[in-house]
PDB file of N, CA, C and O in Angstrom, chain B, residues numbered from 101:
ATOM      1  N   MET B 101      85.597  94.180 122.968  1.00  0.00           N
ATOM      2  CA  MET B 101      85.875  92.826 123.409  1.00  0.00           C
ATOM      3  C   MET B 101      85.168  91.843 122.468  1.00  0.00           C
ATOM      4  O   MET B 101      84.025  92.051 122.063  1.00  0.00           O
ATOM      5  N   ILE B 102      85.868  90.800 122.147  1.00  0.00           N
ATOM      6  CA  ILE B 102      85.296  89.731 121.312  1.00  0.00           C
ATOM      7  C   ILE B 102      85.301  88.457 122.140  1.00  0.00           C
ATOM      8  O   ILE B 102      86.337  88.058 122.671  1.00  0.00           O
ATOM      9  N   ARG B 103      84.149  87.826 122.248  1.00  0.00           N
ATOM     10  CA  ARG B 103      84.046  86.552 122.969  1.00  0.00           C
ATOM     11  C   ARG B 103      84.636  85.467 122.082  1.00  0.00           C
ATOM     12  O   ARG B 103      84.329  85.390 120.892  1.00  0.00           O
ATOM     13  N   ALA B 104      85.497  84.615 122.676  1.00  0.00           N
ATOM     14  CA  ALA B 104      86.195  83.608 121.875  1.00  0.00           C
ATOM     15  C   ALA B 104      86.422  82.325 122.662  1.00  0.00           C
ATOM     16  O   ALA B 104      86.385  82.307 123.892  1.00  0.00           O
ATOM     17  N   ARG B 105      86.659  81.248 121.910  1.00  0.00           N
ATOM     18  CA  ARG B 105      87.034  79.955 122.494  1.00  0.00           C
ATOM     19  C   ARG B 105      88.544  79.791 122.350  1.00  0.00           C
ATOM     20  O   ARG B 105      89.143  80.271 121.387  1.00  0.00           O
ATOM     21  N   LEU B 106      89.143  79.119 123.305  1.00  0.00           N
ATOM     22  CA  LEU B 106      90.576  78.882 123.280  1.00  0.00           C
ATOM     23  C   LEU B 106      90.840  77.466 122.798  1.00  0.00           C
ATOM     24  O   LEU B 106      90.223  76.513 123.274  1.00  0.00           O
ATOM     25  N   GLY B 107      91.749  77.336 121.862  1.00  0.00           N
ATOM     26  CA  GLY B 107      92.149  76.025 121.353  1.00  0.00           C
ATOM     27  C   GLY B 107      93.632  76.052 121.039  1.00  0.00           C
ATOM     28  O   GLY B 107      94.357  76.931 121.505  1.00  0.00           O
ATOM     29  N   MET B 108      94.081  75.095 120.252  1.00  0.00           N
ATOM     30  CA  MET B 108      95.481  75.019 119.833  1.00  0.00           C
ATOM     31  C   MET B 108      95.536  74.823 118.330  1.00  0.00           C
ATOM     32  O   MET B 108      94.690  74.149 117.741  1.00  0.00           O
ATOM     33  N   ASP B 109      96.558  75.431 117.714  1.00  0.00           N
ATOM     34  CA  ASP B 109      96.748  75.197 116.286  1.00  0.00           C
ATOM     35  C   ASP B 109      97.530  73.892 116.104  1.00  0.00           C
ATOM     36  O   ASP B 109      97.793  73.190 117.080  1.00  0.00           O
ATOM     37  N   GLN B 110      97.899  73.565 114.873  1.00  0.00           N
ATOM     38  CA  GLN B 110      98.572  72.296 114.584  1.00  0.00           C
ATOM     39  C   GLN B 110      99.958  72.185 115.219  1.00  0.00           C
ATOM     40  O   GLN B 110     100.476  71.083 115.399  1.00  0.00           O
ATOM     41  N   GLN B 111     100.559  73.336 115.560  1.00  0.00           N
ATOM     42  CA  GLN B 111     101.875  73.328 116.196  1.00  0.00           C
ATOM     43  C   GLN B 111     101.771  73.386 117.724  1.00  0.00           C
ATOM     44  O   GLN B 111     102.792  73.395 118.412  1.00  0.00           O
ATOM     45  N   GLY B 112     100.555  73.424 118.252  1.00  0.00           N
ATOM     46  CA  GLY B 112     100.354  73.467 119.696  1.00  0.00           C
ATOM     47  C   GLY B 112     100.333  74.862 120.292  1.00  0.00           C
ATOM     48  O   GLY B 112     100.303  75.010 121.513  1.00  0.00           O
ATOM     49  N   ALA B 113     100.348  75.891 119.447  1.00  0.00           N
ATOM     50  CA  ALA B 113     100.278  77.272 119.924  1.00  0.00           C
ATOM     51  C   ALA B 113      98.820  77.638 120.230  1.00  0.00           C
ATOM     52  O   ALA B 113      97.910  77.099 119.600  1.00  0.00           O
ATOM     53  N   PRO B 114      98.586  78.548 121.189  1.00  0.00           N
ATOM     54  CA  PRO B 114      97.215  78.942 121.501  1.00  0.00           C
ATOM     55  C   PRO B 114      96.538  79.593 120.300  1.00  0.00           C
ATOM     56  O   PRO B 114      97.167  80.323 119.534  1.00  0.00           O
ATOM     57  N   LEU B 115      95.257  79.318 120.153  1.00  0.00           N
ATOM     58  CA  LEU B 115      94.474  79.825 119.036  1.00  0.00           C
ATOM     59  C   LEU B 115      93.100  80.232 119.552  1.00  0.00           C
ATOM     60  O   LEU B 115      92.406  79.434 120.181  1.00  0.00           O
ATOM     61  N   ALA B 116      92.712  81.471 119.288  1.00  0.00           N
ATOM     62  CA  ALA B 116      91.398  81.973 119.699  1.00  0.00           C
ATOM     63  C   ALA B 116      90.464  81.988 118.497  1.00  0.00           C
ATOM     64  O   ALA B 116      90.838  82.447 117.417  1.00  0.00           O
ATOM     65  N   THR B 117      89.244  81.484 118.688  1.00  0.00           N
ATOM     66  CA  THR B 117      88.234  81.454 117.643  1.00  0.00           C
ATOM     67  C   THR B 117      86.994  82.170 118.163  1.00  0.00           C
ATOM     68  O   THR B 117      86.465  81.786 119.207  1.00  0.00           O
ATOM     69  N   PRO B 118      86.505  83.216 117.455  1.00  0.00           N
ATOM     70  CA  PRO B 118      85.320  83.936 117.920  1.00  0.00           C
ATOM     71  C   PRO B 118      84.113  83.016 118.091  1.00  0.00           C
ATOM     72  O   PRO B 118      83.928  82.059 117.338  1.00  0.00           O
ATOM     73  N   CYS B 119      83.297  83.329 119.100  1.00  0.00           N
ATOM     74  CA  CYS B 119      82.082  82.558 119.402  1.00  0.00           C
ATOM     75  C   CYS B 119      80.873  83.212 118.736  1.00  0.00           C
ATOM     76  O   CYS B 119      80.280  84.125 119.310  1.00  0.00           O
ATOM     77  N   GLY B 120      80.508  82.780 117.579  1.00  0.00           N
ATOM     78  CA  GLY B 120      79.276  83.197 116.929  1.00  0.00           C
ATOM     79  C   GLY B 120      78.994  84.682 116.925  1.00  0.00           C
ATOM     80  O   GLY B 120      79.909  85.503 116.863  1.00  0.00           O
ATOM     81  N   ASP B 121      77.709  85.019 116.991  1.00  0.00           N
ATOM     82  CA  ASP B 121      77.237  86.402 116.934  1.00  0.00           C
ATOM     83  C   ASP B 121      77.758  87.177 118.138  1.00  0.00           C
ATOM     84  O   ASP B 121      77.597  86.735 119.275  1.00  0.00           O
ATOM     85  N   GLN B 122      78.377  88.321 117.899  1.00  0.00           N
ATOM     86  CA  GLN B 122      79.001  89.114 118.957  1.00  0.00           C
ATOM     87  C   GLN B 122      78.121  90.272 119.438  1.00  0.00           C
ATOM     88  O   GLN B 122      78.572  91.086 120.244  1.00  0.00           O
ATOM     89  N   SER B 123      76.880  90.362 118.964  1.00  0.00           N
ATOM     90  CA  SER B 123      76.029  91.479 119.393  1.00  0.00           C
ATOM     91  C   SER B 123      75.735  91.386 120.886  1.00  0.00           C
ATOM     92  O   SER B 123      75.701  90.296 121.457  1.00  0.00           O
ATOM     93  N   SER B 124      75.523  92.537 121.507  1.00  0.00           N
ATOM     94  CA  SER B 124      75.343  92.576 122.960  1.00  0.00           C
ATOM     95  C   SER B 124      74.096  91.831 123.419  1.00  0.00           C
ATOM     96  O   SER B 124      74.018  91.415 124.575  1.00  0.00           O
ATOM     97  N   ALA B 125      73.130  91.657 122.540  1.00  0.00           N
ATOM     98  CA  ALA B 125      71.904  90.941 122.906  1.00  0.00           C
ATOM     99  C   ALA B 125      72.081  89.426 122.870  1.00  0.00           C
ATOM    100  O   ALA B 125      71.212  88.696 123.345  1.00  0.00           O
ATOM    101  N   ARG B 126      73.183  88.943 122.318  1.00  0.00           N
ATOM    102  CA  ARG B 126      73.431  87.504 122.172  1.00  0.00           C
ATOM    103  C   ARG B 126      74.342  86.992 123.277  1.00  0.00           C
ATOM    104  O   ARG B 126      75.524  86.738 123.044  1.00  0.00           O
ATOM    105  N   LEU B 127      73.807  86.843 124.457  1.00  0.00           N
ATOM    106  CA  LEU B 127      74.596  86.377 125.589  1.00  0.00           C
ATOM    107  C   LEU B 127      74.925  84.894 125.511  1.00  0.00           C
ATOM    108  O   LEU B 127      75.792  84.416 126.243  1.00  0.00           O
ATOM    109  N   ALA B 128      74.246  84.155 124.634  1.00  0.00           N
ATOM    110  CA  ALA B 128      74.527  82.726 124.503  1.00  0.00           C
ATOM    111  C   ALA B 128      75.977  82.498 124.065  1.00  0.00           C
ATOM    112  O   ALA B 128      76.581  81.494 124.440  1.00  0.00           O
ATOM    113  N   SER B 129      76.544  83.424 123.271  1.00  0.00           N
ATOM    114  CA  SER B 129      77.937  83.244 122.845  1.00  0.00           C
ATOM    115  C   SER B 129      78.897  83.419 124.025  1.00  0.00           C
ATOM    116  O   SER B 129      80.019  82.915 123.977  1.00  0.00           O
ATOM    117  N   LEU B 130      78.484  84.116 125.072  1.00  0.00           N
ATOM    118  CA  LEU B 130      79.322  84.258 126.263  1.00  0.00           C
ATOM    119  C   LEU B 130      79.384  82.942 127.037  1.00  0.00           C
ATOM    120  O   LEU B 130      80.387  82.646 127.685  1.00  0.00           O
ATOM    121  N   GLN B 131      78.316  82.160 126.968  1.00  0.00           N
ATOM    122  CA  GLN B 131      78.266  80.884 127.680  1.00  0.00           C
ATOM    123  C   GLN B 131      79.378  79.942 127.223  1.00  0.00           C
ATOM    124  O   GLN B 131      79.941  79.214 128.041  1.00  0.00           O
ATOM    125  N   GLY B 132      79.699  79.945 125.941  1.00  0.00           N
ATOM    126  CA  GLY B 132      80.727  79.053 125.423  1.00  0.00           C
ATOM    127  C   GLY B 132      82.109  79.681 125.328  1.00  0.00           C
ATOM    128  O   GLY B 132      83.044  79.049 124.837  1.00  0.00           O
ATOM    129  N   ALA B 133      82.248  80.923 125.794  1.00  0.00           N
ATOM    130  CA  ALA B 133      83.517  81.644 125.647  1.00  0.00           C
ATOM    131  C   ALA B 133      84.506  81.277 126.742  1.00  0.00           C
ATOM    132  O   ALA B 133      84.134  81.089 127.901  1.00  0.00           O
ATOM    133  N   ASP B 134      85.769  81.180 126.356  1.00  0.00           N
ATOM    134  CA  ASP B 134      86.873  80.973 127.294  1.00  0.00           C
ATOM    135  C   ASP B 134      87.649  82.265 127.512  1.00  0.00           C
ATOM    136  O   ASP B 134      88.316  82.437 128.532  1.00  0.00           O
ATOM    137  N   LEU B 135      87.554  83.180 126.532  1.00  0.00           N
ATOM    138  CA  LEU B 135      88.356  84.405 126.521  1.00  0.00           C
ATOM    139  C   LEU B 135      87.538  85.610 126.102  1.00  0.00           C
ATOM    140  O   LEU B 135      86.519  85.480 125.422  1.00  0.00           O
ATOM    141  N   LEU B 136      87.992  86.781 126.512  1.00  0.00           N
ATOM    142  CA  LEU B 136      87.546  88.038 125.931  1.00  0.00           C
ATOM    143  C   LEU B 136      88.770  88.639 125.251  1.00  0.00           C
ATOM    144  O   LEU B 136      89.756  88.963 125.913  1.00  0.00           O
ATOM    145  N   LEU B 137      88.706  88.788 123.928  1.00  0.00           N
ATOM    146  CA  LEU B 137      89.813  89.366 123.181  1.00  0.00           C
ATOM    147  C   LEU B 137      89.687  90.879 123.201  1.00  0.00           C
ATOM    148  O   LEU B 137      88.614  91.419 122.934  1.00  0.00           O
ATOM    149  N   GLU B 138      90.773  91.564 123.515  1.00  0.00           N
ATOM    150  CA  GLU B 138      90.770  93.014 123.608  1.00  0.00           C
ATOM    151  C   GLU B 138      91.149  93.611 122.263  1.00  0.00           C
ATOM    152  O   GLU B 138      92.311  93.571 121.860  1.00  0.00           O
ATOM    153  N   VAL B 139      90.151  94.168 121.569  1.00  0.00           N
ATOM    154  CA  VAL B 139      90.386  94.829 120.281  1.00  0.00           C
ATOM    155  C   VAL B 139      89.672  96.180 120.298  1.00  0.00           C
ATOM    156  O   VAL B 139      88.696  96.372 121.023  1.00  0.00           O
ATOM    157  N   ASP B 140      90.169  97.096 119.500  1.00  0.00           N
ATOM    158  CA  ASP B 140      89.564  98.407 119.370  1.00  0.00           C
ATOM    159  C   ASP B 140      88.138  98.269 118.843  1.00  0.00           C
ATOM    160  O   ASP B 140      87.873  97.400 118.012  1.00  0.00           O
ATOM    161  N   ALA B 141      87.231  99.098 119.304  1.00  0.00           N
ATOM    162  CA  ALA B 141      85.819  99.018 118.893  1.00  0.00           C
ATOM    163  C   ALA B 141      85.642  99.213 117.391  1.00  0.00           C
ATOM    164  O   ALA B 141      84.678  98.703 116.819  1.00  0.00           O
ATOM    165  N   ALA B 142      86.541  99.932 116.748  1.00  0.00           N
ATOM    166  CA  ALA B 142      86.439 100.171 115.307  1.00  0.00           C
ATOM    167  C   ALA B 142      86.963  99.009 114.475  1.00  0.00           C
ATOM    168  O   ALA B 142      86.792  99.007 113.256  1.00  0.00           O
ATOM    169  N   THR B 143      87.595  98.021 115.102  1.00  0.00           N
ATOM    170  CA  THR B 143      88.163  96.876 114.372  1.00  0.00           C
ATOM    171  C   THR B 143      87.045  95.988 113.851  1.00  0.00           C
ATOM    172  O   THR B 143      86.182  95.551 114.613  1.00  0.00           O
ATOM    173  N   THR B 144      87.065  95.722 112.548  1.00  0.00           N
ATOM    174  CA  THR B 144      86.047  94.861 111.942  1.00  0.00           C
ATOM    175  C   THR B 144      86.586  93.486 111.589  1.00  0.00           C
ATOM    176  O   THR B 144      85.815  92.534 111.461  1.00  0.00           O
ATOM    177  N   GLU B 145      87.910  93.368 111.427  1.00  0.00           N
ATOM    178  CA  GLU B 145      88.502  92.057 111.184  1.00  0.00           C
ATOM    179  C   GLU B 145      89.977  92.088 111.565  1.00  0.00           C
ATOM    180  O   GLU B 145      90.611  93.142 111.597  1.00  0.00           O
ATOM    181  N   LEU B 146      90.498  90.911 111.849  1.00  0.00           N
ATOM    182  CA  LEU B 146      91.912  90.748 112.179  1.00  0.00           C
ATOM    183  C   LEU B 146      92.514  89.712 111.241  1.00  0.00           C
ATOM    184  O   LEU B 146      91.856  88.727 110.905  1.00  0.00           O
ATOM    185  N   PRO B 147      93.753  89.921 110.816  1.00  0.00           N
ATOM    186  CA  PRO B 147      94.373  88.900 109.969  1.00  0.00           C
ATOM    187  C   PRO B 147      94.671  87.641 110.786  1.00  0.00           C
ATOM    188  O   PRO B 147      94.915  87.715 111.991  1.00  0.00           O
ATOM    189  N   ALA B 148      94.649  86.505 110.128  1.00  0.00           N
ATOM    190  CA  ALA B 148      94.984  85.245 110.797  1.00  0.00           C
ATOM    191  C   ALA B 148      96.370  85.365 111.410  1.00  0.00           C
ATOM    192  O   ALA B 148      97.297  85.855 110.765  1.00  0.00           O
ATOM    193  N   GLY B 149      96.511  84.923 112.644  1.00  0.00           N
ATOM    194  CA  GLY B 149      97.791  84.963 113.327  1.00  0.00           C
ATOM    195  C   GLY B 149      98.077  86.261 114.056  1.00  0.00           C
ATOM    196  O   GLY B 149      99.139  86.404 114.663  1.00  0.00           O
ATOM    197  N   ALA B 150      97.142  87.223 114.010  1.00  0.00           N
ATOM    198  CA  ALA B 150      97.355  88.496 114.700  1.00  0.00           C
ATOM    199  C   ALA B 150      97.444  88.255 116.206  1.00  0.00           C
ATOM    200  O   ALA B 150      96.697  87.446 116.757  1.00  0.00           O
ATOM    201  N   ALA B 151      98.354  88.955 116.860  1.00  0.00           N
ATOM    202  CA  ALA B 151      98.503  88.852 118.310  1.00  0.00           C
ATOM    203  C   ALA B 151      97.618  89.907 118.971  1.00  0.00           C
ATOM    204  O   ALA B 151      97.660  91.080 118.600  1.00  0.00           O
ATOM    205  N   VAL B 152      96.822  89.488 119.946  1.00  0.00           N
ATOM    206  CA  VAL B 152      95.959  90.405 120.690  1.00  0.00           C
ATOM    207  C   VAL B 152      96.034  90.056 122.175  1.00  0.00           C
ATOM    208  O   VAL B 152      96.379  88.932 122.540  1.00  0.00           O
ATOM    209  N   MET B 153      95.718  91.006 123.006  1.00  0.00           N
ATOM    210  CA  MET B 153      95.617  90.764 124.445  1.00  0.00           C
ATOM    211  C   MET B 153      94.280  90.076 124.703  1.00  0.00           C
ATOM    212  O   MET B 153      93.309  90.304 123.983  1.00  0.00           O
ATOM    213  N   ALA B 154      94.234  89.233 125.733  1.00  0.00           N
ATOM    214  CA  ALA B 154      93.006  88.509 126.054  1.00  0.00           C
ATOM    215  C   ALA B 154      92.842  88.397 127.557  1.00  0.00           C
ATOM    216  O   ALA B 154      93.819  88.329 128.303  1.00  0.00           O
ATOM    217  N   GLN B 155      91.602  88.379 127.983  1.00  0.00           N
ATOM    218  CA  GLN B 155      91.270  88.134 129.379  1.00  0.00           C
ATOM    219  C   GLN B 155      90.705  86.721 129.474  1.00  0.00           C
ATOM    220  O   GLN B 155      89.699  86.405 128.838  1.00  0.00           O
ATOM    221  N   LEU B 156      91.343  85.886 130.254  1.00  0.00           N
ATOM    222  CA  LEU B 156      90.923  84.499 130.406  1.00  0.00           C
ATOM    223  C   LEU B 156      89.714  84.433 131.335  1.00  0.00           C
ATOM    224  O   LEU B 156      89.770  84.897 132.474  1.00  0.00           O
ATOM    225  N   LEU B 157      88.616  83.849 130.838  1.00  0.00           N
ATOM    226  CA  LEU B 157      87.403  83.665 131.643  1.00  0.00           C
ATOM    227  C   LEU B 157      87.432  82.315 132.368  1.00  0.00           C
ATOM    228  O   LEU B 157      87.018  82.194 133.521  1.00  0.00           O
ATOM    229  N   ARG B 158      87.928  81.322 131.660  1.00  0.00           N
ATOM    230  CA  ARG B 158      88.058  79.969 132.223  1.00  0.00           C
ATOM    231  C   ARG B 158      89.083  79.213 131.398  1.00  0.00           C
ATOM    232  O   ARG B 158      89.322  79.540 130.235  1.00  0.00           O
ATOM    233  N   LEU B 159      89.674  78.225 131.991  1.00  0.00           N
ATOM    234  CA  LEU B 159      90.663  77.409 131.291  1.00  0.00           C
ATOM    235  C   LEU B 159      89.969  76.169 130.746  1.00  0.00           C
ATOM    236  O   LEU B 159      89.532  75.321 131.524  1.00  0.00           O
ATOM    237  N   PRO B 160      89.858  76.045 129.425  1.00  0.00           N
ATOM    238  CA  PRO B 160      89.192  74.878 128.841  1.00  0.00           C
ATOM    239  C   PRO B 160      90.051  73.634 128.977  1.00  0.00           C
ATOM    240  O   PRO B 160      91.267  73.717 129.150  1.00  0.00           O
ATOM    241  N   VAL B 161      89.412  72.493 128.898  1.00  0.00           N
ATOM    242  CA  VAL B 161      90.131  71.226 128.845  1.00  0.00           C
ATOM    243  C   VAL B 161      90.475  70.976 127.400  1.00  0.00           C
ATOM    244  O   VAL B 161      89.584  70.786 126.573  1.00  0.00           O
ATOM    245  N   LEU B 162      91.775  70.972 127.078  1.00  0.00           N
ATOM    246  CA  LEU B 162      92.198  70.836 125.669  1.00  0.00           C
ATOM    247  C   LEU B 162      92.629  69.419 125.370  1.00  0.00           C
ATOM    248  O   LEU B 162      93.016  69.117 124.241  1.00  0.00           O
TER     249      LEU B 162
END
Protein backbone atom coordinates (compact mmCIF):
# COMPACT_ATOMS: atom_id res chain seq x y z
CA MET A 1 0.00 0.00 0.00
CA ILE A 2 1.20 3.49 -0.83
CA ARG A 3 -0.20 6.46 1.08
CA ALA A 4 -1.28 9.16 -1.38
CA ARG A 5 -3.16 12.44 -1.78
CA LEU A 6 -6.04 12.74 -4.22
CA GLY A 7 -6.12 15.61 -6.69
CA MET A 8 -7.04 16.32 -10.31
CA ASP A 9 -4.91 16.62 -13.40
CA GLN A 10 -5.31 19.44 -15.95
CA GLN A 11 -8.18 17.59 -17.66
CA GLY A 12 -10.05 17.04 -14.38
CA ALA A 13 -9.23 13.33 -14.09
CA PRO A 14 -8.34 11.92 -10.64
CA LEU A 15 -4.64 11.99 -9.84
CA ALA A 16 -2.90 10.29 -6.91
CA THR A 17 0.37 11.71 -5.55
CA PRO A 18 2.41 9.74 -2.97
CA CYS A 19 2.71 11.33 0.49
CA GLY A 20 6.39 11.64 1.34
CA ASP A 21 8.34 8.88 3.07
CA GLN A 22 6.43 5.58 2.89
CA SER A 23 8.35 3.70 5.61
CA SER A 24 6.20 2.07 8.28
CA ALA A 25 7.76 4.23 10.99
CA ARG A 26 6.62 7.45 9.25
CA LEU A 27 2.99 7.69 10.27
CA ALA A 28 2.96 11.44 9.60
CA SER A 29 2.49 10.69 5.88
CA LEU A 30 -0.73 8.83 6.78
CA GLN A 31 -2.10 12.00 8.38
CA GLY A 32 -2.16 13.80 5.02
CA ALA A 33 -3.25 10.78 2.95
CA ASP A 34 -6.60 10.57 1.18
CA LEU A 35 -5.96 7.15 -0.40
CA LEU A 36 -4.13 3.88 0.00
CA LEU A 37 -2.90 2.74 -3.41
CA GLU A 38 -2.85 -1.03 -3.85
CA VAL A 39 0.44 -2.09 -5.44
CA ASP A 40 2.52 -5.24 -5.22
CA ALA A 41 5.15 -5.12 -2.45
CA ALA A 42 7.92 -5.66 -5.02
CA THR A 43 6.86 -2.58 -7.04
CA THR A 44 9.46 0.19 -6.79
CA GLU A 45 7.98 2.64 -9.29
CA LEU A 46 4.95 3.15 -11.51
CA PRO A 47 4.85 4.95 -14.84
CA ALA A 48 2.94 8.23 -14.94
CA GLY A 49 -0.70 7.56 -15.74
CA ALA A 50 -0.65 3.95 -14.50
CA ALA A 51 -4.06 2.73 -13.32
CA VAL A 52 -4.12 1.19 -9.83
CA MET A 53 -6.80 0.19 -7.35
CA ALA A 54 -7.17 2.49 -4.34
CA GLN A 55 -8.91 2.51 -1.00
CA LEU A 56 -10.44 5.89 -0.21
CA LEU A 57 -9.65 7.04 3.35
CA ARG A 58 -11.41 10.40 3.07
CA LEU A 59 -12.78 12.63 0.35
CA PRO A 60 -10.65 15.78 0.05
CA VAL A 61 -12.10 19.16 -0.79
CA LEU A 62 -10.85 19.80 -4.33
